[in-house]
Amino acid sequence: LRKATVMNSKLLVGLLGSGLLGAGALLAADVRQGLVSYWPLNTYDAGTFTTPDVVGGNHFNAIYHSAADVVAGKVGNAFSFSPDASQFLEFTNPEGVDTGLPVGMATKWTVMFWVNAAYPITGELDRRVYSESSSTVDDPLVNIGTDNDADTDGADSTVDLFIRNTGTQLDHRHGTRPAYDGQWHHVALVDSGGRLTLYIDGEIDSLTPLNYIPGPTPRNVTSIGAIVRQAGATLSAYFRGKVDEVAVWE
């Protein structure tokens, strides 16, 4: 997969702010290595209805968003999402083109973002911040979201992980550290060949590591704020909150 050669300094600021990188780490490794896409979520282009990927050119389509949804973020601006307006961001990989997305198709991959949301919200269970899916079938999913527990009406502010490929691999495994408590939190999910580690604000969540079996079913959609499946015919799990500084590595 293509290696990124351009880096926006805001991503470095975001990583330093998360506690995931210190000066020593920056000297020891180049964070551009393996960087596939970086969406600062700083701007909305009203002409193309997109927000840019400043590294890979895989610009997100901003569905039902407007300039008013670009709000103050953790670093610069962020995007605000509301289920009331069915808002989400999505990128569908063009057939036959190697964009490096979705990164969950790689042997090793990392997803990072800042999030500010206040869950639980009555009647809004199992909402997805980050999702990988297919435009042709419903089965394959990689999801980072909110609590799905109907018995408690989602009374948990921790991260929910769900992975399915030719069967469910991780069935709504809930973290232990709060991530949706009305404050900005940094979330990172790191996969090493089917071994997942979840970080919240630079600290390993004790839920992980988790092991699963990566499946052969392809995914071609990357989305923020909802699940997007079957060419948009199946849309669900709309998120309420703010997201900033999304970056993915292989």
Phi, psi and omega in degrees: 000153184298138175267137181286144180239356181240139182224128175274133185297339179298327180294320176299318178299317180297319180291319178297319180295333181283343186086358182282335179231132170247180183301323180297320180295322180294325178287329186277333185213150178266114184292351175285340184296119179081000180291119183267310182214145177221115178251101179295337184057041182269331189219158175235127179266107183290343179280323182251354181059045183226167167230136196280148162266111188275000178250305187259352182074015179268074189291138177284135166284126182262100188273122179063019173267163172218177179300334180293342180271000172270111189236174178299132184243193176289318176231107185070232180259171177216170174258138175260140183237141178220129174297334181299330180253006180055046186271140174197167174244142179210149172227123176255122184295126178299138183299130177082003180250131179270096177265348186088357180250152348292145184292338180295352175278348179281163178292321176230138184203162179219139173237132178225146173195163169260143180219143176224108181209162181235094176244147017280153173234124183304128178082002181235080179267155166054055180264145189252126174277309181234138181213144169238135187207188182240143178276359183241331181224162183271342194294303190287129180213139164233118188227137169242116187211209183250170183305140180250009190285102181292333181295329180250010183056039178068035185280057182209132182260019182266169181282140177248129179248134179219126178227129178223132172204117188046047184119154182283125179265313175234116188256087176052064175273122186265137177289185181241345182256137181295139178229345183233067183240023178086005177241163175286131176226146178263129181241132176223133176240121185243127181243128175238085176062039180097013175240110186263137171233127180256130177244134172241118182053040175082000180250138178293128175285134186292350172301326187254162012282153176237139179253141175212170180255109177302139185254168183275348185291122185286150172239148180222006182239132172243130183219154175237128174094359178185167169266133180238117183224158176049059177054036177086359180289332179243108179237135183199175172061041180298135185265149175240114180156195181240144179228142182217153167055059178276130179218144180226140180236151165243000000 
